[in-house]
Coordinates of C-alpha atoms and ligand atoms in Angstrom, one line a residue:
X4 CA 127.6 90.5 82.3
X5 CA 130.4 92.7 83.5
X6 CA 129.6 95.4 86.3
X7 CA 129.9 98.8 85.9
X8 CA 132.0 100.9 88.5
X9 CA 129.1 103.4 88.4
X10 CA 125.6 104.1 87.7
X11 CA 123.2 107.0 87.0
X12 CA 120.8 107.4 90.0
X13 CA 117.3 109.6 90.8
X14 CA 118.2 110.6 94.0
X15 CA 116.1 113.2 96.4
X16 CA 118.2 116.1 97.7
X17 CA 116.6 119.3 99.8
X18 CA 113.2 117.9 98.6
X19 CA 113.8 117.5 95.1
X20 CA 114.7 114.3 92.9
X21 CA 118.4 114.9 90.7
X22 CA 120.1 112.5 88.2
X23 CA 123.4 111.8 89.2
X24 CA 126.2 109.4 88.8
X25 CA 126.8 107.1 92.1
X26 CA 129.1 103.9 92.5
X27 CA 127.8 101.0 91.9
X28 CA 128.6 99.5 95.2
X29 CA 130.4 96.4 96.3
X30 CA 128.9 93.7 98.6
X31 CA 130.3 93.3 101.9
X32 CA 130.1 90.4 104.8
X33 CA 126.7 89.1 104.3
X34 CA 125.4 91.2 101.6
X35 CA 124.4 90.4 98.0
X36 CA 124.4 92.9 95.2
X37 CA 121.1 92.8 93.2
X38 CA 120.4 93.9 89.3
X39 CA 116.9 95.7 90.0
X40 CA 114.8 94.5 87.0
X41 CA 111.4 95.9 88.4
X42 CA 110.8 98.5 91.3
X43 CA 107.1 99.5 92.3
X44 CA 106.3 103.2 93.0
X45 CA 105.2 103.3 96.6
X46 CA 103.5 106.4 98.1
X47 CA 106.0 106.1 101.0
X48 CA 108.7 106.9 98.5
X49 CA 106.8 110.4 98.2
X50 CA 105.8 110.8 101.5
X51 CA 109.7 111.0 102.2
X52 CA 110.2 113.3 98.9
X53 CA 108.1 115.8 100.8
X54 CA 109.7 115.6 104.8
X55 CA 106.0 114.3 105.3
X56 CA 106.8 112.8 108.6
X57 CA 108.0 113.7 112.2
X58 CA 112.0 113.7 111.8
X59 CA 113.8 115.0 108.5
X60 CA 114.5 111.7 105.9
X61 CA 118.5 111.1 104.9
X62 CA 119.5 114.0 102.7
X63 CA 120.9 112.4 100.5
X64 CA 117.8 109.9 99.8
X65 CA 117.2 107.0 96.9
X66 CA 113.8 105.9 96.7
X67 CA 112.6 102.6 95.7
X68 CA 111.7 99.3 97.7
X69 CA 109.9 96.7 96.0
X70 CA 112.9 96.0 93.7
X71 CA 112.5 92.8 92.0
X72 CA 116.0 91.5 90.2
X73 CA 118.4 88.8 90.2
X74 CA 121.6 88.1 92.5
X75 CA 124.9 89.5 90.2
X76 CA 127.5 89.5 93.0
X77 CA 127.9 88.4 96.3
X78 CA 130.7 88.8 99.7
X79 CA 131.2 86.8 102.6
X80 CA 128.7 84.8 104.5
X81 CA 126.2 84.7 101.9
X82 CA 125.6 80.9 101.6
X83 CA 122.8 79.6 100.6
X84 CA 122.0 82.1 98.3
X85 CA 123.9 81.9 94.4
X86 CA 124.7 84.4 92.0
X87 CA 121.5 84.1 89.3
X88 CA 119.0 83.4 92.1
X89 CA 115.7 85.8 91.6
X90 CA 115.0 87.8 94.5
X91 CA 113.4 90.8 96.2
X92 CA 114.2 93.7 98.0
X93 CA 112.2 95.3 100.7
X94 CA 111.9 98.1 102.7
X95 CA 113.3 96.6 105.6
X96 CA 116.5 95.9 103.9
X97 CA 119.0 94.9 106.8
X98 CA 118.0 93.4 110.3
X99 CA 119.7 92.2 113.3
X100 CA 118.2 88.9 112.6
X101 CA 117.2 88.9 116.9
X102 CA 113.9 90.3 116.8
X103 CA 111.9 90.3 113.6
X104 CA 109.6 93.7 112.1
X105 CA 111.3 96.0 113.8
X106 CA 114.8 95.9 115.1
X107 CA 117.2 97.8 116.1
X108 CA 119.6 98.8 114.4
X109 CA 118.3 98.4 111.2
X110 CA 118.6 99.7 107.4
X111 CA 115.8 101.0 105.5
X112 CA 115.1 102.9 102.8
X113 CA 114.4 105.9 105.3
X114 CA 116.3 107.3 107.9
X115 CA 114.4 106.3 110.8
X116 CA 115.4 108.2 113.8
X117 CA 117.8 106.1 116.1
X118 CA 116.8 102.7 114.4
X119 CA 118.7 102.7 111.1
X120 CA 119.9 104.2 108.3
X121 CA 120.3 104.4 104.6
X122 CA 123.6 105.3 102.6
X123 CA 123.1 106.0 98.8
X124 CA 123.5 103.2 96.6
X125 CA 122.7 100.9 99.9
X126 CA 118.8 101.1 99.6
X127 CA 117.0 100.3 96.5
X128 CA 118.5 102.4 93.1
X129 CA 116.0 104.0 90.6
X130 CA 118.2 105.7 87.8
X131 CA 117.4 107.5 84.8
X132 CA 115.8 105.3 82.2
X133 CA 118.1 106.9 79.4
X134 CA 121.0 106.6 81.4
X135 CA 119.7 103.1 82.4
X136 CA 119.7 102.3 79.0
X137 CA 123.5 103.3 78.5
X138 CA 124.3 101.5 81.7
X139 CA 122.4 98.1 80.5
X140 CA 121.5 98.0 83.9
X141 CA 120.9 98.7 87.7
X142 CA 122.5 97.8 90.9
X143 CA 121.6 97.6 95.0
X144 CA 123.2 96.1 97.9
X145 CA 120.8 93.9 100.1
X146 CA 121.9 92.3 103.1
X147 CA 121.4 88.2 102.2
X148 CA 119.7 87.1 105.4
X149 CA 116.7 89.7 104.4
X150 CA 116.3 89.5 100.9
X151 CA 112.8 88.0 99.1
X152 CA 113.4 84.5 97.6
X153 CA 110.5 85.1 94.1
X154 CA 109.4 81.7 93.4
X155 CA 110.2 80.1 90.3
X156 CA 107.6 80.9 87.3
X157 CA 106.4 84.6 88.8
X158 CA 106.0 87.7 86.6
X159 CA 109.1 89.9 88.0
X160 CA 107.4 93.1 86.8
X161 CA 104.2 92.1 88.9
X162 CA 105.7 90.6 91.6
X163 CA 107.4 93.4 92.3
X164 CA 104.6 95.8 94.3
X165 CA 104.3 92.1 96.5
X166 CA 107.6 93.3 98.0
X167 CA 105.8 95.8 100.0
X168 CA 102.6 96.6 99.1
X169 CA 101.7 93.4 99.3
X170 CA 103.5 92.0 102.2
X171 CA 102.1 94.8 104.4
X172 CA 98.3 94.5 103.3
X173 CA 98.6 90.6 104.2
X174 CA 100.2 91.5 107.5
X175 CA 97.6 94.1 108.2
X176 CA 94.9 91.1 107.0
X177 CA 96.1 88.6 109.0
X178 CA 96.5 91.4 112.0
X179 CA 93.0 92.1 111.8
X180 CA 92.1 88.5 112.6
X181 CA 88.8 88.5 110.3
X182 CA 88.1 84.9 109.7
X183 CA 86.3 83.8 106.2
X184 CA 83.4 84.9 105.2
X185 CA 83.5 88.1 107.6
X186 CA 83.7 91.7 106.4
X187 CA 86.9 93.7 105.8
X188 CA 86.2 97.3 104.8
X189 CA 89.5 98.6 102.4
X190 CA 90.0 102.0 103.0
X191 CA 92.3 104.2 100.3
X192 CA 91.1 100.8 97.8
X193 CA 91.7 101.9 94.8
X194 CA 95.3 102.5 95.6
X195 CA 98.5 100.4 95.2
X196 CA 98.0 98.7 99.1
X197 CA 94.9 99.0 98.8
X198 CA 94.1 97.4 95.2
X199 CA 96.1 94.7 96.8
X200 CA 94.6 94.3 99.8
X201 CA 91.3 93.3 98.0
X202 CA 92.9 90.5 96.3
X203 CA 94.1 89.4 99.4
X204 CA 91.1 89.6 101.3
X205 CA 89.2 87.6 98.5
X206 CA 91.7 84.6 98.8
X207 CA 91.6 84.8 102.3
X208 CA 87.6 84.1 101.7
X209 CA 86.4 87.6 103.2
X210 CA 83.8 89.7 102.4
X211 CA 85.6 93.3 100.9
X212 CA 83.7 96.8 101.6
X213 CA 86.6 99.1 99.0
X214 CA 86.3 102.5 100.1
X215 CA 88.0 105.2 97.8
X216 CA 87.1 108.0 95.1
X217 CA 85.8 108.1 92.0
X218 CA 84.4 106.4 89.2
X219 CA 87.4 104.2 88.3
X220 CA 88.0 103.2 91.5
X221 CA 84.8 101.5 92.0
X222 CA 84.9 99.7 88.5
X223 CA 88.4 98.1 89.0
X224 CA 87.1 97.2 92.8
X225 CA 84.1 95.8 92.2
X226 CA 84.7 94.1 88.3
X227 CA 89.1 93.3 88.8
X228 CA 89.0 93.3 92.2
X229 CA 86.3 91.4 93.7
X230 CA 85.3 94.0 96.1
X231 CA 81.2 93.3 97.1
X232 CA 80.3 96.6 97.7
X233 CA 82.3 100.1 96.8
X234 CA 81.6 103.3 98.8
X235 CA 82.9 106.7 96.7
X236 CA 83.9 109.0 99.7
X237 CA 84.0 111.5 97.4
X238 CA 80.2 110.8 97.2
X239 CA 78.9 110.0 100.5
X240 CA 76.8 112.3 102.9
X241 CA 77.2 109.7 106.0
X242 CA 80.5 107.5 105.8
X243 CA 80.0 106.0 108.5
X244 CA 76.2 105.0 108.1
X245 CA 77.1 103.9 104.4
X246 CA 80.0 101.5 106.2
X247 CA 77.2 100.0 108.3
X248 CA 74.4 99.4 105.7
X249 CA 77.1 97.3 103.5
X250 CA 76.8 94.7 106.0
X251 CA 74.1 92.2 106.2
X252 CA 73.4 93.1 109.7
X253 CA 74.0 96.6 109.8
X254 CA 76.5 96.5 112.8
X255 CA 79.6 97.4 110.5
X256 CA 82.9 95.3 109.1
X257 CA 84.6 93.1 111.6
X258 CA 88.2 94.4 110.5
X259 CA 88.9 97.7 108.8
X260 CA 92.3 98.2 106.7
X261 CA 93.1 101.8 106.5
X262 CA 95.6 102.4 104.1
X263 CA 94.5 105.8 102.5
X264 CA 97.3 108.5 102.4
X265 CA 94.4 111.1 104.0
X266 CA 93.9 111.6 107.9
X267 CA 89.9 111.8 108.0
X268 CA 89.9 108.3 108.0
X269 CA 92.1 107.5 110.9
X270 CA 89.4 109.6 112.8
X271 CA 86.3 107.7 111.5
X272 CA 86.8 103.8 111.7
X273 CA 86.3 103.6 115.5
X274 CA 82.6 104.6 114.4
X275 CA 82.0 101.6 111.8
X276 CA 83.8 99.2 112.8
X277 CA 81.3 96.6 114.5
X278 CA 81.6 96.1 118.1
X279 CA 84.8 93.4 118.8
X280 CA 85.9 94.6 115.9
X281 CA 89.5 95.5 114.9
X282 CA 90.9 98.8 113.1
X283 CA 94.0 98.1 111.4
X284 CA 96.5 101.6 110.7
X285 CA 98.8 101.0 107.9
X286 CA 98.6 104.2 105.6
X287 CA 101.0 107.1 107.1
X288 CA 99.5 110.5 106.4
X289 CA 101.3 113.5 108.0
X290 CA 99.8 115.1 111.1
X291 CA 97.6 112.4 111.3
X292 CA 95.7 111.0 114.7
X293 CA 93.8 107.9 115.2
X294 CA 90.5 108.8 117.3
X295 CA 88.2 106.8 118.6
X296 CA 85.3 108.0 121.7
X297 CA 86.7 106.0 124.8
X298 CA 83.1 105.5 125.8
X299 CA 81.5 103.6 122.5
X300 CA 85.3 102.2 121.7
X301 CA 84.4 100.7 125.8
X302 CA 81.3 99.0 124.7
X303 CA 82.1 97.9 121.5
X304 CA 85.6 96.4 123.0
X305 CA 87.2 98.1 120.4
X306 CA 90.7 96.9 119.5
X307 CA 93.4 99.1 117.4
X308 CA 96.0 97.1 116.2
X309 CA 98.4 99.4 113.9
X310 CA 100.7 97.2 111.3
X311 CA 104.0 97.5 109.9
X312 CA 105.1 95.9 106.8
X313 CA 105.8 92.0 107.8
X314 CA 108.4 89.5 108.4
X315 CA 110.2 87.4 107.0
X316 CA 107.6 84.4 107.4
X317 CA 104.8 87.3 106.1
X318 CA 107.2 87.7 103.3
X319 CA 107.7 84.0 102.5
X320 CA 103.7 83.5 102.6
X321 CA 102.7 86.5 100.5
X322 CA 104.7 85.3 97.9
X323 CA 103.3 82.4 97.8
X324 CA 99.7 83.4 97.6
X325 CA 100.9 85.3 94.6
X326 CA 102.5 82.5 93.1
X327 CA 99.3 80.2 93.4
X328 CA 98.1 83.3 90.6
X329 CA 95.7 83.8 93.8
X330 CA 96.7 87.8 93.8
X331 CA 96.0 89.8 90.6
X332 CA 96.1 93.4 90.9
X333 CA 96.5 96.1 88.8
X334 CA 99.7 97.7 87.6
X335 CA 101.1 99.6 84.7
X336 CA 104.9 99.4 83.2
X337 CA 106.7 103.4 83.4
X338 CA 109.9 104.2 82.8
X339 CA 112.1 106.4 85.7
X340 CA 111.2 109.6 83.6
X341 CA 107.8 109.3 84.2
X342 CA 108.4 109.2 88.3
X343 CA 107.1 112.9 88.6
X344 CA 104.5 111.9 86.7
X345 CA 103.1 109.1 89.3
X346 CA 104.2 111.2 92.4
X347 CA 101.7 114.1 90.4
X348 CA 99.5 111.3 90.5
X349 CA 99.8 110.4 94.2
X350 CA 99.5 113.7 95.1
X351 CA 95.9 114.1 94.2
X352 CA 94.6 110.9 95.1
X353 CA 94.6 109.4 92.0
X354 CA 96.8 106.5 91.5
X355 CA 94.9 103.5 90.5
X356 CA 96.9 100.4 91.3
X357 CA 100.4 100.6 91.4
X358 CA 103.2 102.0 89.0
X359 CA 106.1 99.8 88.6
X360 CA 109.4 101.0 87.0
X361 CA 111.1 99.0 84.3
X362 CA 114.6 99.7 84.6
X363 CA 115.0 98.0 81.0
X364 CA 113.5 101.5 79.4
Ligands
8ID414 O1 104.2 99.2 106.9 C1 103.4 100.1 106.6 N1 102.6 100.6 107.6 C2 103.3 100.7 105.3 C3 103.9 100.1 104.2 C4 103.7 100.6 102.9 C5 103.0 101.8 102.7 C6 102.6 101.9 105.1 N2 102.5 102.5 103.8 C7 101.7 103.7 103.7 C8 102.3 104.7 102.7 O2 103.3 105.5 103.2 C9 101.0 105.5 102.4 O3 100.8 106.4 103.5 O4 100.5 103.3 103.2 C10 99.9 104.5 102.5 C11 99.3 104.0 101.2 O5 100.3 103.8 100.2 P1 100.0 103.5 98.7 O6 99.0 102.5 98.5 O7 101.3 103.4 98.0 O8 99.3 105.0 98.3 P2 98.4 105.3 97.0 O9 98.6 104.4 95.9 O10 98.6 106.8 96.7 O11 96.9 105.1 97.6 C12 96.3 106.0 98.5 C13 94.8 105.9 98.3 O12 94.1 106.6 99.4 C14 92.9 107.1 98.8 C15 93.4 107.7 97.5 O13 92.3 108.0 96.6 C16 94.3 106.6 97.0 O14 93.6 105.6 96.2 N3 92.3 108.0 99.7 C17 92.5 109.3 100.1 I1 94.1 110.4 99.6 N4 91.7 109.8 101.0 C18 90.8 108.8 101.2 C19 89.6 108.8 102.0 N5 89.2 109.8 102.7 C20 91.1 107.7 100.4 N6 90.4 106.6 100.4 C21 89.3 106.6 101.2 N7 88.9 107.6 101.9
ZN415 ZN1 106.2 100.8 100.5

């Protein structure tokens, strides 16, 4: 299939998302170009809509970075990686290949003070649906060393929230060094980490304590999910008390994942968490603090371990829990016209699984 010189893009300017035409851009020494089939909605994507965090994001901004496609071009310095080959890319999209999470400097979706940068059409590319259509397709430059290899046989529309969502979760699992049979407590659960981070948990042979809002929530954890008990915040007089009685021995999970887009949590976990236990930060609310008393977080030998998305190995393994058929969460096909709708969504809390785009419609 011939390449187009340019394609229609969403792209965030002064806060808001615009349709416009951008290049389709050409693949230089050790970069591949990638035909996004699939790209999941992550709340990070919104977070930087709305200048959520402490340094203003790229101006001009594309979203997207759990883009699931297929290699259609390729520069220099590539080998080992062919034109066809399925692949994903992630939110850490360029790396110095000397240290591994977090290098400097680096691309990302995000400008990240200091540490990297993104250039439209360089991060993932989320165009117009309509457009889309005209264009038959869609087109982003990943560098080759960092890029996802999908095993042969996955689902490309569900592999997709894998490319972050779930790659961070099993980072932040693995982080938390709960061994089987132990208690992780999943906060913001019913969410896209979040609903993934129960599957993981299960196959990691854990016990899962989902803590989220609503009705819906606690179905999909507890009957899709696997989650033993659910706790409805919106619900609860004593969080923390309620944390502690889902355990057998009342002294609280031995690893909590907090991956809700809301501070109060960051504030409460020190409290539950049972003593030794480990409080994993992943979710990135603005203006939020993690707290913990120094005295009880003393005695319980408290440990706070904060997580950010995973390597390259973390990558390579999530994959392949997913490819076993081990990790089955939620997730519902939209089309880029419907992206306001899902941000909506996120807004109020009430995204159930995650929203992948399907750049077909
Ligand atoms: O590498 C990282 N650290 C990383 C990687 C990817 C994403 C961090 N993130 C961050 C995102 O930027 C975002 O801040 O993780 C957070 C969660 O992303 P998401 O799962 O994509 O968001 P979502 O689908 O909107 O889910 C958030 C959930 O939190 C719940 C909501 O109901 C929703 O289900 N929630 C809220 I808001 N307040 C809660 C509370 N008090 C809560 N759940 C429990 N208790
Ligand atoms: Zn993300």
């Amino acid at each position: 299939m011939a390449i187009p010189e340019l394609q229609w893009a969403q792209v965030n300017e002064g806060g808001r998302l615009h349709f416009k035409q951008i290049p389709v851009p050409k693949p230089g020494k050790g970069e591949v170009l990638v035909n996004i089939l699939y790209s999941g909605v992550c709340h990070t994507d919104f977070h930087a809509l709305n200048g959520d965090w402490p340094f203003p994001p790229n101006d001009p901004l594309i979203g997207g970075h759990e883009g699931a496609g297929v290699v259609v071009s390729k520069g220099e310095l590539t080998e080992g990686i062919e034109i066809g080959d399925k692949v994903g890319v992630k939110w850490i999209n360029n790396i110095c290949l000397k240290e591994t999470t977090y290098c400097v400097p680096r691309r990302n979706s995000l400008a990240i003070p200091r540490t990297g940068h993104s250039s439209v059409g360089a991060s993932s590319v989320l165009s117009d649906p309509s457009l889309a259509n005209r264009m038959g397709t869609e087109y982003c430059l990943a560098q080759a060393a960092t890029v996802a290899r999908i095993p042969d046989g996955c689902n490309m529309a569900a592999v997709a929230p894998i490319l972050c969502a779930g790659i961070t979760v099993y980072k932040g699992l693995k982080t938390s060094e709960c061994k089987p049979g132990q208690t992780v407590a999943i906060v913001g659960a019913g969410g896209g980490l979040g609903s993934l981070a129960q599957q993981y948990a299960k196959a990691m042979g854990l016990r899962v304590i989902a803590i989220d809002g609503g009705e819906e929530k606690g179905k999909m954890s507890l009957e899709e999910l696997g989650a033993d008990t659910y706790i409805d915040f919106l619900k609860s007089k004593d969080i923390v008390n309620d944390v502690k009685k889902a355990t057998a021995d009342g002294l609280g999970p031995h690893g909590v994942i907090l991956v809700s887009t809301s501070p109060k949590p960051f504030e409460q976990a020190s409290e539950y968490v049972r003593p030794n236990g480990t409080v994993v930060p992943i979710g990135l609310p603005p203006d939020a603090n993690i707290k913990a008393s120094v005295f009880w977080g003393v005695l319980k030998m408290l440990r706070i371990k904060c997580s950010y998305v995973g390597t390259r190995r973390d990558t390579a393994e999530a994959l392949d829990f997913f490819a076993r058929g081990l990790i089955k969460a939620p997730y519902k096909l939209i089309g880029l016209g419907q992206l306001q709708e899902v941000y909506a969504l996120m807004e109020k809390g009430q995204v159930l699984g995650r929203y992948v785009l399907d750049m077909s419609k």
